[in-house]
C-alpha positions as a LaTeX table, in Angstrom:
\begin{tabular}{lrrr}
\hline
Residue & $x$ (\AA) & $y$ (\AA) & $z$ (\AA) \\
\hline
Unk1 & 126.99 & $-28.14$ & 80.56 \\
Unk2 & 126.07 & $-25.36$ & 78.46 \\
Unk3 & 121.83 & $-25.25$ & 79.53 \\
Unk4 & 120.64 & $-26.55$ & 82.47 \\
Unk5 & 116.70 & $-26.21$ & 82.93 \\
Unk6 & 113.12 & $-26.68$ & 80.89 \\
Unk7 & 113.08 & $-28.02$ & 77.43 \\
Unk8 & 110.23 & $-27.71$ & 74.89 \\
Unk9 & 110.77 & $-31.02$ & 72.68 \\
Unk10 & 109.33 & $-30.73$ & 69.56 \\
Unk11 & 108.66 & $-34.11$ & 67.97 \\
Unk12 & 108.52 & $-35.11$ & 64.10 \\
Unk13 & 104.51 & $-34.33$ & 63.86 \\
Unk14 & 105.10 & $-31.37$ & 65.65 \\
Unk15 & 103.82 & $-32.67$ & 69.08 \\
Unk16 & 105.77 & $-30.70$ & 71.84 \\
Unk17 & 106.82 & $-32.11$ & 75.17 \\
Unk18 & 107.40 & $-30.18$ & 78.07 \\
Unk19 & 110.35 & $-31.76$ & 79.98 \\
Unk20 & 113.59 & $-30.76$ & 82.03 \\
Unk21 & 116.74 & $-31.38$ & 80.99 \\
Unk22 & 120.08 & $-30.04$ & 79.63 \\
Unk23 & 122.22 & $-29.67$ & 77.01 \\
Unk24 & 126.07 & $-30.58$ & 77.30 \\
Unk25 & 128.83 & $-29.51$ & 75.05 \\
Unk26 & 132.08 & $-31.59$ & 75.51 \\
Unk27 & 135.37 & $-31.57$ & 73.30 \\
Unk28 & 136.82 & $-34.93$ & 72.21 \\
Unk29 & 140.72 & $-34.54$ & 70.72 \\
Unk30 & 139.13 & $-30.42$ & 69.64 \\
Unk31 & 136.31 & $-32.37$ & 68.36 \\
Unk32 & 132.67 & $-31.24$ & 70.29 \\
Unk33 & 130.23 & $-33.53$ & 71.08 \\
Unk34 & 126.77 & $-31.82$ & 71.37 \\
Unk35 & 124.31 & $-34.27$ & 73.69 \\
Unk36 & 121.09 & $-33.59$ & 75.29 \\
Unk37 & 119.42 & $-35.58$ & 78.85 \\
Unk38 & 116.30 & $-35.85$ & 80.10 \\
Unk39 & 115.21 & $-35.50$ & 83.87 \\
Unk40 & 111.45 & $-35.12$ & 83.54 \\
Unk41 & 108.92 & $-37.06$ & 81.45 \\
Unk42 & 111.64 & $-40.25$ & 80.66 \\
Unk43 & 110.79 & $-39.56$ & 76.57 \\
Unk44 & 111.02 & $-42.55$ & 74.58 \\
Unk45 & 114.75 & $-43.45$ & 73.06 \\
Unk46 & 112.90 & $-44.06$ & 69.96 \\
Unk47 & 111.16 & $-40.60$ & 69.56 \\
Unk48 & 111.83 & $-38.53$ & 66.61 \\
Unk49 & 112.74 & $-35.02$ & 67.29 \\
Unk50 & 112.60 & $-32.74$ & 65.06 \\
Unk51 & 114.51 & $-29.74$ & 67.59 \\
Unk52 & 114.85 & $-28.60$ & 70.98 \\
Unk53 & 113.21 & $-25.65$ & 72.29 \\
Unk54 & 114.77 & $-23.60$ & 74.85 \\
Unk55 & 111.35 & $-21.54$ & 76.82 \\
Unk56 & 112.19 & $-17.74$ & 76.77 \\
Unk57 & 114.18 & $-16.65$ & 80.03 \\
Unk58 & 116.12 & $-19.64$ & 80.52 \\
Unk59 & 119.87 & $-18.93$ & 81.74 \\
Unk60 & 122.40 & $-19.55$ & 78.94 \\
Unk61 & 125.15 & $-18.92$ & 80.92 \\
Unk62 & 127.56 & $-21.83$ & 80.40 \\
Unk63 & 127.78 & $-23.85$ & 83.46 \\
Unk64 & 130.44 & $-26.29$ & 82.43 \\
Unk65 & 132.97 & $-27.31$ & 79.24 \\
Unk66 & 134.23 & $-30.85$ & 79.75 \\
Unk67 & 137.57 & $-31.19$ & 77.65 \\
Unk68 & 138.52 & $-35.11$ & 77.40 \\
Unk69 & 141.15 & $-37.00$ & 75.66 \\
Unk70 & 139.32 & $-39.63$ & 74.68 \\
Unk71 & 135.50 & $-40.34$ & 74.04 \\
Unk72 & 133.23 & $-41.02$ & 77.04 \\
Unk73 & 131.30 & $-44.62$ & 77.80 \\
Unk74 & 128.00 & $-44.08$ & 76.46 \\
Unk75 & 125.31 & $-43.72$ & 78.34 \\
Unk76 & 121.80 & $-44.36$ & 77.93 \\
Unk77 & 120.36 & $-40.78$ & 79.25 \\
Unk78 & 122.78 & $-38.63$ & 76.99 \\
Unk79 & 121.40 & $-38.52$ & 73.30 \\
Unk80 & 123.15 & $-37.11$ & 70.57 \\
Unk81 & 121.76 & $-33.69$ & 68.64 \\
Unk82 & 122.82 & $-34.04$ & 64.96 \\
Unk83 & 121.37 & $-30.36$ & 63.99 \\
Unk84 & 121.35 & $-26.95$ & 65.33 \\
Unk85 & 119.61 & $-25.46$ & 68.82 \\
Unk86 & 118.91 & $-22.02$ & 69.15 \\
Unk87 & 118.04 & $-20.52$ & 72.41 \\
Unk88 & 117.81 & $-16.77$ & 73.94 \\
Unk89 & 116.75 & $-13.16$ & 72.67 \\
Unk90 & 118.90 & $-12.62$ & 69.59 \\
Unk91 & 117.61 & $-8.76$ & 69.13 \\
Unk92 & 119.38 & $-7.93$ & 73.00 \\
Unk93 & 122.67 & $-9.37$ & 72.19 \\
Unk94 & 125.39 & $-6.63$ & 71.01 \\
Unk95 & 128.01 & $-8.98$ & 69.89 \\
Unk96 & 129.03 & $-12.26$ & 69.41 \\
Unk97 & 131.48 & $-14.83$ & 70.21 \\
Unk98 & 132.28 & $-17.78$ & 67.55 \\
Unk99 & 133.74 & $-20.82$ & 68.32 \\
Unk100 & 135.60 & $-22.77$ & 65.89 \\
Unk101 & 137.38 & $-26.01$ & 65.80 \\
Unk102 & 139.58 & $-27.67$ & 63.98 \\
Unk103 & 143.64 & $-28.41$ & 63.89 \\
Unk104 & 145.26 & $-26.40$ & 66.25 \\
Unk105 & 147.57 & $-23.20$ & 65.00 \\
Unk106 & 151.19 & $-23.90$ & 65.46 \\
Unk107 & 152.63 & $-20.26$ & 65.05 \\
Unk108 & 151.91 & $-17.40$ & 67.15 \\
Unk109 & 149.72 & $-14.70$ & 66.11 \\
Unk110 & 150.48 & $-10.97$ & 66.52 \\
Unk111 & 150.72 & $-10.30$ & 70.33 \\
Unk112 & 148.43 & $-7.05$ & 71.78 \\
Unk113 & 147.94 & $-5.70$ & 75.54 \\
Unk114 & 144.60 & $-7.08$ & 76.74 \\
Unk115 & 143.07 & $-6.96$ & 80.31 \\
Unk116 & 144.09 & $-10.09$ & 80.54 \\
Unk117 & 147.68 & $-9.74$ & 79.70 \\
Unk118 & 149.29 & $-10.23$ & 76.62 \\
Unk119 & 147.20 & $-12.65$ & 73.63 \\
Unk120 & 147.67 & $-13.29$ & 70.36 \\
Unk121 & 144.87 & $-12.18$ & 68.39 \\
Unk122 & 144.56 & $-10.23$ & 64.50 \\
Unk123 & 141.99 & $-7.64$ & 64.01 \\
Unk124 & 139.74 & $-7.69$ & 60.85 \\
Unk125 & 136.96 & $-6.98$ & 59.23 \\
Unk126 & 134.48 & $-8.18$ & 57.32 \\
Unk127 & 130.91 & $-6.30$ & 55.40 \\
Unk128 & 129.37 & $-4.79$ & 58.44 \\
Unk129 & 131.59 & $-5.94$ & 61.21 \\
Unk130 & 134.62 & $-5.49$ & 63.17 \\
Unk131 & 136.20 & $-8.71$ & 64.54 \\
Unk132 & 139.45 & $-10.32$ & 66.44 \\
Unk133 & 140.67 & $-13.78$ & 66.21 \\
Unk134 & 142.31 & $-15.32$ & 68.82 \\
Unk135 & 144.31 & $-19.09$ & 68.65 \\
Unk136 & 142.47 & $-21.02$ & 71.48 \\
Unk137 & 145.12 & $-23.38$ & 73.47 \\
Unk138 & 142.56 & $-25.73$ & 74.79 \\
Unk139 & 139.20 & $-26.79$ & 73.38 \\
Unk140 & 139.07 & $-24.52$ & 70.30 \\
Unk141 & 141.19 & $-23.77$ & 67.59 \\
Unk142 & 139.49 & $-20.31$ & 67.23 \\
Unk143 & 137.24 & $-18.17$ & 68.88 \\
Unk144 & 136.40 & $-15.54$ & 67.29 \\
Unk145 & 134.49 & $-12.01$ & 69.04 \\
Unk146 & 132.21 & $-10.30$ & 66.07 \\
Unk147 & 130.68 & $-7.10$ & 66.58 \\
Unk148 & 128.15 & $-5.62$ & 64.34 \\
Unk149 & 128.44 & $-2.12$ & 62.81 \\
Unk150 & 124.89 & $-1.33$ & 63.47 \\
Unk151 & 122.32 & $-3.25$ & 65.29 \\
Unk152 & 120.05 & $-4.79$ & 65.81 \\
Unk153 & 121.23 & $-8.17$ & 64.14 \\
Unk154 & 119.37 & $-10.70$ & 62.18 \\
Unk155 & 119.83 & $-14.17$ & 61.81 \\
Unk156 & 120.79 & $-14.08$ & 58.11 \\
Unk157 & 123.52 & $-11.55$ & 58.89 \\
Unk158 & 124.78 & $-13.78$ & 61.99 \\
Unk159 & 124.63 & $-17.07$ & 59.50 \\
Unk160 & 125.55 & $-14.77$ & 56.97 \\
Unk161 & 129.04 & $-14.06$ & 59.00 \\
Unk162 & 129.08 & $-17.72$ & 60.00 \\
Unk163 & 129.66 & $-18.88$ & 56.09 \\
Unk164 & 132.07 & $-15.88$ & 55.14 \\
Unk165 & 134.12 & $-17.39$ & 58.28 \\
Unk166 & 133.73 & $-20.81$ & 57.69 \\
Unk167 & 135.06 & $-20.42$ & 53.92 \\
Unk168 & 137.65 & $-18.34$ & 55.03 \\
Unk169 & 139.05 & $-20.54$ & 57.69 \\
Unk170 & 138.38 & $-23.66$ & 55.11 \\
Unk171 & 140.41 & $-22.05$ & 52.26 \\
Unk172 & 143.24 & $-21.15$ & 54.73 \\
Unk173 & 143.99 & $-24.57$ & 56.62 \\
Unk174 & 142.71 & $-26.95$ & 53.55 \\
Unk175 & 139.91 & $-28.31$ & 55.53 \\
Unk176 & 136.65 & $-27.65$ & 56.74 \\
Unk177 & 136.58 & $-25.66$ & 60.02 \\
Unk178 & 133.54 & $-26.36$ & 62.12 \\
Unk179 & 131.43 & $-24.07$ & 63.79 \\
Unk180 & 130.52 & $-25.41$ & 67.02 \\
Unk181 & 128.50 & $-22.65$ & 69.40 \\
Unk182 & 128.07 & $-19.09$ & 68.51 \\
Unk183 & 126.91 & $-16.75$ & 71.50 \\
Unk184 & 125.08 & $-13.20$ & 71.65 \\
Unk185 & 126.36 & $-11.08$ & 74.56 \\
Unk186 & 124.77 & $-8.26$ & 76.25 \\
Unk187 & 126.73 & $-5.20$ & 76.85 \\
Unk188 & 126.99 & $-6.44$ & 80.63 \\
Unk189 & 128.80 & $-9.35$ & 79.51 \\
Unk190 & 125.23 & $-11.95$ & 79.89 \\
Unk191 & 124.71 & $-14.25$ & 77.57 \\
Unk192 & 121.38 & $-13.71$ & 75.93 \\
Unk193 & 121.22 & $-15.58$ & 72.54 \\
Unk194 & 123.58 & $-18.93$ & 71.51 \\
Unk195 & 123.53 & $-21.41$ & 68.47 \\
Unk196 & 124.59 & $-24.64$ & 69.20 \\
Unk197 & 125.44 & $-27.06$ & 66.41 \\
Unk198 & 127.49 & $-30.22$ & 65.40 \\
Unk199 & 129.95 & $-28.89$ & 63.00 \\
Unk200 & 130.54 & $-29.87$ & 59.59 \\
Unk201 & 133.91 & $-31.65$ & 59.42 \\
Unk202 & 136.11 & $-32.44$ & 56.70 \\
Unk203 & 139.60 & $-34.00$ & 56.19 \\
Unk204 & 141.84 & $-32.28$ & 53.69 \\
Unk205 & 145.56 & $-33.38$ & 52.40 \\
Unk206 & 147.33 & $-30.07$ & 51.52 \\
Unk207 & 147.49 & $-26.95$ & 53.18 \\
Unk208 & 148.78 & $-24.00$ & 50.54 \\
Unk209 & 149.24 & $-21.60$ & 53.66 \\
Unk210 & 151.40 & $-22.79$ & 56.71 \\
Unk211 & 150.76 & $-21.68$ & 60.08 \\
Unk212 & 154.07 & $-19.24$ & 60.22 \\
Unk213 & 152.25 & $-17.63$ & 56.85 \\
Unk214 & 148.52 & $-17.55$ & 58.59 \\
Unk215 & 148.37 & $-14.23$ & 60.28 \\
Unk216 & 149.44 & $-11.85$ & 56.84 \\
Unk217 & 147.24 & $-14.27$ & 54.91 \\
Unk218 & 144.45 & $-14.21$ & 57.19 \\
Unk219 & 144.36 & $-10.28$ & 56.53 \\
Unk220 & 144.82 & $-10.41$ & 53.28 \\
Unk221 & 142.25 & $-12.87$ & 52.41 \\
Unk222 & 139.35 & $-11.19$ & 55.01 \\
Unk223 & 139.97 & $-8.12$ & 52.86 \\
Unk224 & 139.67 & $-9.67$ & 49.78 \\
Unk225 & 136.64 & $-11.70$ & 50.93 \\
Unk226 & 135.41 & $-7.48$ & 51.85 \\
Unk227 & 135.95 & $-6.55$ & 48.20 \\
Unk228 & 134.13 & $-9.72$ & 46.82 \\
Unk229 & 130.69 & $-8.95$ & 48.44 \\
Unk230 & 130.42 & $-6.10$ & 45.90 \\
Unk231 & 130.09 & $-8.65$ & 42.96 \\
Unk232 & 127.54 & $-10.73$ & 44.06 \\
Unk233 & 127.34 & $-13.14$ & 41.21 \\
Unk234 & 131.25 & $-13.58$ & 41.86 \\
Unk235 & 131.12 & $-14.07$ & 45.18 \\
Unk236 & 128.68 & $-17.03$ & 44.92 \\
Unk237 & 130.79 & $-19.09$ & 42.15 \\
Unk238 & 134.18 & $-18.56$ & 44.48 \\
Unk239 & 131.90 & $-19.98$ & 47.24 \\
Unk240 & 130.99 & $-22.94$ & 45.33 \\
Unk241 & 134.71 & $-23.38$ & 43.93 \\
Unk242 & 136.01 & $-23.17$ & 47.71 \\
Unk243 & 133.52 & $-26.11$ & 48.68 \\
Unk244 & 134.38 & $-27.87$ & 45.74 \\
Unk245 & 137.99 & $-27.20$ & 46.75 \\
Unk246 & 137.78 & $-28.95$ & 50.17 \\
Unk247 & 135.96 & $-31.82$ & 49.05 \\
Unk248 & 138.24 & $-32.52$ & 46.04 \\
Unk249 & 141.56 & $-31.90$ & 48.49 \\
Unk250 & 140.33 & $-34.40$ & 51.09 \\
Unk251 & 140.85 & $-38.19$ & 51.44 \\
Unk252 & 138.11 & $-39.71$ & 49.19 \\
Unk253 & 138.84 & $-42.07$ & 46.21 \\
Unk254 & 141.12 & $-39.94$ & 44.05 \\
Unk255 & 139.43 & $-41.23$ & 40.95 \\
Unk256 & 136.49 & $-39.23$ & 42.37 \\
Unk257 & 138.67 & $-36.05$ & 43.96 \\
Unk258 & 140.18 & $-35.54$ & 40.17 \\
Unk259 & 136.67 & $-34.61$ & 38.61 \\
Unk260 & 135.62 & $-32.27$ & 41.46 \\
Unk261 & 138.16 & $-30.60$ & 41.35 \\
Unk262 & 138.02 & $-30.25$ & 37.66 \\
Unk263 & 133.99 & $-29.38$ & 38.23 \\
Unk264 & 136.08 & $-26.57$ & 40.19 \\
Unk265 & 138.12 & $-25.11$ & 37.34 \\
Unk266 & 135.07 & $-25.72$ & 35.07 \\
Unk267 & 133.20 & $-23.48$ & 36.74 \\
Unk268 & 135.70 & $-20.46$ & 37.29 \\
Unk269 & 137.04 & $-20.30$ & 33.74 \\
Unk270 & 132.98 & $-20.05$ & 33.11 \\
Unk271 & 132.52 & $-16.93$ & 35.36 \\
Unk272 & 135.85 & $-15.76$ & 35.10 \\
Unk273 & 136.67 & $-15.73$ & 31.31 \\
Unk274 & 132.94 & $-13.78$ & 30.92 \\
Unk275 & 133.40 & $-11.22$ & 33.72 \\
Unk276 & 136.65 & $-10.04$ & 32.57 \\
Unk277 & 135.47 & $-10.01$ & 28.74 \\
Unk278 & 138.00 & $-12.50$ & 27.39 \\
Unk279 & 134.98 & $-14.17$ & 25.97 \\
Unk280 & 131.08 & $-14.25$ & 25.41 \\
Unk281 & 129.00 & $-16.66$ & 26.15 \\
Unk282 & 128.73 & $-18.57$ & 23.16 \\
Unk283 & 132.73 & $-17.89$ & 22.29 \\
Unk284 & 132.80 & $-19.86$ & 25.63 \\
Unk285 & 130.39 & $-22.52$ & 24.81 \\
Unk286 & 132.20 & $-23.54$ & 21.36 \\
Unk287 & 135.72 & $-23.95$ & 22.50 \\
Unk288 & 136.78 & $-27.19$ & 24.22 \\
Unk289 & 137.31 & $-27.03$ & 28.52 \\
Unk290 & 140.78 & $-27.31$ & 28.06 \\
Unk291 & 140.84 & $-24.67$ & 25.74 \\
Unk292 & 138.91 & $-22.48$ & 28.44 \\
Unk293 & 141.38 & $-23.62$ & 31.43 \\
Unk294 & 144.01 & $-22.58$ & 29.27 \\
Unk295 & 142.93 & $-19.12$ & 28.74 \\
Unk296 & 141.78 & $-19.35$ & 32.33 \\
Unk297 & 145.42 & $-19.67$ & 33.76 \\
Unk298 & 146.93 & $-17.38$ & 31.14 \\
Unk299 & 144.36 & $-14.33$ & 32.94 \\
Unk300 & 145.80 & $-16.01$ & 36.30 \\
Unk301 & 149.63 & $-15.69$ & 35.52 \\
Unk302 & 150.09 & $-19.60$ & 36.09 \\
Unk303 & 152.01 & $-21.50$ & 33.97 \\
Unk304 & 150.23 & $-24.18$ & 31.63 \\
Unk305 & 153.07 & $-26.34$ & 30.72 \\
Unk306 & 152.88 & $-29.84$ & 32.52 \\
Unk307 & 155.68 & $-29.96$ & 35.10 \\
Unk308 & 158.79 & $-31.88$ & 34.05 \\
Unk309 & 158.90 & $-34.14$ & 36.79 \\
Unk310 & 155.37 & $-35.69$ & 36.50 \\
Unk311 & 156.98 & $-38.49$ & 34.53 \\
Unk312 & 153.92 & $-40.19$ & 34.44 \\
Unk313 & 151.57 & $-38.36$ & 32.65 \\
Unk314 & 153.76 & $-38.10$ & 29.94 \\
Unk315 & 154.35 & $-41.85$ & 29.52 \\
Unk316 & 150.71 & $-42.44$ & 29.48 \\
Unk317 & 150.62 & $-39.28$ & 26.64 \\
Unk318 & 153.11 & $-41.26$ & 24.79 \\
Unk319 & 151.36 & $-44.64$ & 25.10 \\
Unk320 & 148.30 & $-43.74$ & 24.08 \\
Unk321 & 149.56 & $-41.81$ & 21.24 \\
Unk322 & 148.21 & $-38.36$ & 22.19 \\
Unk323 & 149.12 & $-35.41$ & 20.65 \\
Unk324 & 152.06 & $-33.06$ & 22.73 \\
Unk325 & 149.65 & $-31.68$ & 26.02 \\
Unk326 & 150.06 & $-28.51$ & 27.92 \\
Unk327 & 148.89 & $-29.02$ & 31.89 \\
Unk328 & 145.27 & $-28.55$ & 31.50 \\
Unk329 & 144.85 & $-30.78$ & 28.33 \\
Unk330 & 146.60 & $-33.77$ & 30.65 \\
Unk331 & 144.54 & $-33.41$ & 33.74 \\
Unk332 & 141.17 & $-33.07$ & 31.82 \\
Unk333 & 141.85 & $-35.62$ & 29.66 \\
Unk334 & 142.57 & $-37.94$ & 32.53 \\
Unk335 & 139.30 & $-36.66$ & 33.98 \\
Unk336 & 137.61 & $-37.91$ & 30.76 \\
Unk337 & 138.74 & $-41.48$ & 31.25 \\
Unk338 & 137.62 & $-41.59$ & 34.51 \\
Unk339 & 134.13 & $-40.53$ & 34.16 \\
Unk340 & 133.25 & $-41.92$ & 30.80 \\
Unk341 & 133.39 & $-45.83$ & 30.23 \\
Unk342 & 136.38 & $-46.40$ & 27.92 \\
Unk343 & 135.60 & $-47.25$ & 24.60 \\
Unk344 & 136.41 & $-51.27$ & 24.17 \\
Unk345 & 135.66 & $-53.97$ & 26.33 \\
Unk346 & 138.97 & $-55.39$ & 25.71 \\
Unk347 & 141.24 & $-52.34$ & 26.70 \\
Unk348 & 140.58 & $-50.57$ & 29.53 \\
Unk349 & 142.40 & $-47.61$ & 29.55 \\
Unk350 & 142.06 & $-46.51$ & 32.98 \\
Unk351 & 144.71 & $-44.25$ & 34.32 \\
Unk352 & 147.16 & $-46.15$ & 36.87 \\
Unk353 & 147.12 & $-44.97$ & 40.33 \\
Unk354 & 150.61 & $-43.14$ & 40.10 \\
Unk355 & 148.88 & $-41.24$ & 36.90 \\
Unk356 & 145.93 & $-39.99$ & 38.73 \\
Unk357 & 148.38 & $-38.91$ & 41.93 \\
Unk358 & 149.91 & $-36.65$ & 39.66 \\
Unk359 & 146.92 & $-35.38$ & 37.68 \\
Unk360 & 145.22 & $-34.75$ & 41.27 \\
Unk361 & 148.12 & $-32.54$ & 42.19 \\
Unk362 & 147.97 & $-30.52$ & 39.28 \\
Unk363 & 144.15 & $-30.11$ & 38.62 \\
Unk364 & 144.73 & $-28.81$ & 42.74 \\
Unk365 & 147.34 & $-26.47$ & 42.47 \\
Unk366 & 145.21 & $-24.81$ & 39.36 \\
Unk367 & 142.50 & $-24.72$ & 41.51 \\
Unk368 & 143.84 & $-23.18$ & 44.95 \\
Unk369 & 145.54 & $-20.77$ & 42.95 \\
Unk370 & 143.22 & $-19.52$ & 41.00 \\
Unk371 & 140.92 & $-19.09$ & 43.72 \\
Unk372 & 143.64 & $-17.31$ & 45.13 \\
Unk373 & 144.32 & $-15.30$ & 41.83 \\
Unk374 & 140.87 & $-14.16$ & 41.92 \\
Unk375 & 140.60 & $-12.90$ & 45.58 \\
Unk376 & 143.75 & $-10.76$ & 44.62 \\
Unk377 & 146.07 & $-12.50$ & 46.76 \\
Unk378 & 149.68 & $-11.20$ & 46.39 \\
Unk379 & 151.76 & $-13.65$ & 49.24 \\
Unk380 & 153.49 & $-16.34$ & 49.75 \\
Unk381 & 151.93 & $-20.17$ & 49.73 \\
Unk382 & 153.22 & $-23.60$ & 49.98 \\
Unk383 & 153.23 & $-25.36$ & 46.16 \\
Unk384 & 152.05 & $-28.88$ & 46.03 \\
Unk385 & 153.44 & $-29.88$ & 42.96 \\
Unk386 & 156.97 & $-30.98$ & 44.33 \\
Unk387 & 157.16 & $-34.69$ & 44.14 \\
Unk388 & 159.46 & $-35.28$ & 47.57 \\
Unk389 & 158.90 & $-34.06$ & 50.77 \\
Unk390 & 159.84 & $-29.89$ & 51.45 \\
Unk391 & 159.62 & $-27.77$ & 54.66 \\
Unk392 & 157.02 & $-26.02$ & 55.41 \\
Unk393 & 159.01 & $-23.13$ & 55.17 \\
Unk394 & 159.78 & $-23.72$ & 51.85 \\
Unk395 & 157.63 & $-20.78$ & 50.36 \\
Unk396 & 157.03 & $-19.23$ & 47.15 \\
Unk397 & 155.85 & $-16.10$ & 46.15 \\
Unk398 & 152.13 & $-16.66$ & 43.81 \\
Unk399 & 153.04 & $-16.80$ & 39.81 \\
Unk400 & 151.59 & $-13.74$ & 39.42 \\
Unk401 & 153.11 & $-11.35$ & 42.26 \\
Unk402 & 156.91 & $-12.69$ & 40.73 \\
Unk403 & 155.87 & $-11.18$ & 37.21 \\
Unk404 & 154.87 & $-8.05$ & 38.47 \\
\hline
\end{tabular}
């Protein structure tokens, strides 16, 4: 039980209902489930609401967090909220703690002296806060305590922090991590604001950066994500090409992961190829995409050739008479013949299933590390492109920190 009191229930018209009620936040398998009751008028199951209303003054001290194992019987009086609830004074709170969930971290983090004892927790920072992450062993994978360099706070810096956090933890465990309740805290340790939400959540097949690598690459990557707000134009296409990232490395058709996560490359050789002057616009806009991803991975220090053991996308090179293809020629080209109808009726030359495996994992590794490339990441990562099965522990240095 997270609120336990009077509710303002806004409807879809924007008729408001004074009731009592709560709101209850319990975690399924790390998974929250954000529910609602009513004790006072009986509202319709059928109403539309539109949000929840929490009156000013209302305790948001959490009462109660139900962890289960398994989902509860449903139950008539306990409605689901699909969006966000905001409750409390946001301008007395002094800092924040973020709750995160997702797959659980398997290594330990640096260990520190706390009042508490001894936790496992990295320090960061990120534009105009100071935070510390800690591995949660029970209903979160993260919580996170963020406090701001100057107050008071806004929303748009809290949801501002929210999204740098979210795409950071995304691009680090290959998935989307969900951000479940966010609360303010006065300096005597109250409550006074929270954020409620059901988190976005995502599936995802690879993970570049294994949990025995997360702590360096956490730090390295909250830095880099620093350095990135100074180029704001920048900082919005790496956004984009980390969403298009997790969408395109999760477990959709792969006939429709391949041309995300070529949408991804697209748009980075665009931004990237311009920004560092390797071409102008219209140099850009007369040369071929697999031209650009070419010259894209050359700036990147990533190798173009097509990997020897992705058997298949040569044979299908061979069969259909194609000229001799470095990596990004292959993958695009694939991505052509799934997105535009073939040319007869009589010979479909859709690429087999094995074909498109292999394109998928190539058109990803370009993508995770050139994201990686152009956050200025110099550590280890896990490559995909192996064909059998390797530890986790089987690192590599990135292409471009071995030619250094």
């Amino acid at each position: 039980m997270v609120y336990r009191g009077a509710l303002s229930i806004v409807g879809k018209a924007g008729e408001i209902y004074a009731t009592h009620g709560g709101i209850t936040l319990s975690v399924v398998d790390r998974e929250p489930q954000l529910q609602w009751f009513d004790e006072g008028q009986g509202l319709s199951a059928s109403l539309h609401i539109e949000r929840i209303d929490i009156p000013s003054g209302g305790s948001l001290a959490p009462q109660e967090l139900l962890f289960l194992r398994r989902k509860p019987p449903s139950s008539p009086s306990f409605r689901s909220l699909s969006g966000e609830t905001f409750a409390g004074d946001l301008g007395a709170a002094e800092r924040f703690i973020i709750h995160i969930t997702g797959t659980r971290l398997k290594a330990q983090l640096p260990t520190v002296e706390t009042q508490d004892g001894i936790q496992g927790q990295v320090t960061f920072a990120l534009p105009g806060w100071t935070l510390r992450l800690v591995a949660d062993a029970e209903a979160y994978a993260f919580v996170i305590e963020a406090t701001p360099d100057s107050l008071p706070i806004t929303i748009k810096e809290v949801e501002r922090l929210e999204w740098q956090l979210f795409l950071l933890l995304s691009l680090l465990r290959g998935r989307e991590a969900g951000l479940a309740a966010t609360a303010g805290i006065h300096d005597l340790g109250h409550v006074v604001w929270a954020r409620w939400a059901k988190p976005r959540r995502g599936t995802g097949q690879w993970q570049w950066c294994p949990d025995h690598l997360f702590a360096d690459a956490f730090t390295e990557l909250a830095q880099a994500f620093s350095k990135l707000a100074d180029n704001p134009t920048m900082e919005k296409v790496v956004d984009r090409a980390i969403n298009l990232y997790l969408t395109a490395n999760g477990t959709q058709p792969i006939d429709a992961r391949i041309p995300v996560a070529c949408s991804g490359l697209e748009l980075l050789a665009w931004a990237v190829l311009q920004t560092e002057q390797w071409l102008t616009t219209g140099a850009f806009s007369k040369l071929w995409a697999a031209a650009n991803l070419r010259l894209l991975l050359q700036w990147s220090g990533i190798p173009i050739d097509a990997p020897s053991a992705f058997t298949e996308l040569e044979a299908r090179r061979l069969s259909l008479e194609q000229p001799d293809l470095a990596g990004p020629d292959a993958v695009l080209k694939i991505r052509n013949d799934l997105v535009h109808p073939p040319k007869r009726l009589s010979k479909l030359e859709w690429p087999s299933v094995a074909e498109m495996q292999q394109a998928w994992r190539l058109s990803m590794h370009y993508l995770e590390l050139v994201i990686l490339r152009i956050l200025g990441y110099q550590g280890q990562y896990l490559p995909r492109l192996q064909l059998t099965a390797r530890w986790a522990t089987d690192t590599e240095s990135v292409p471009w920190a071995r030619q250094r």
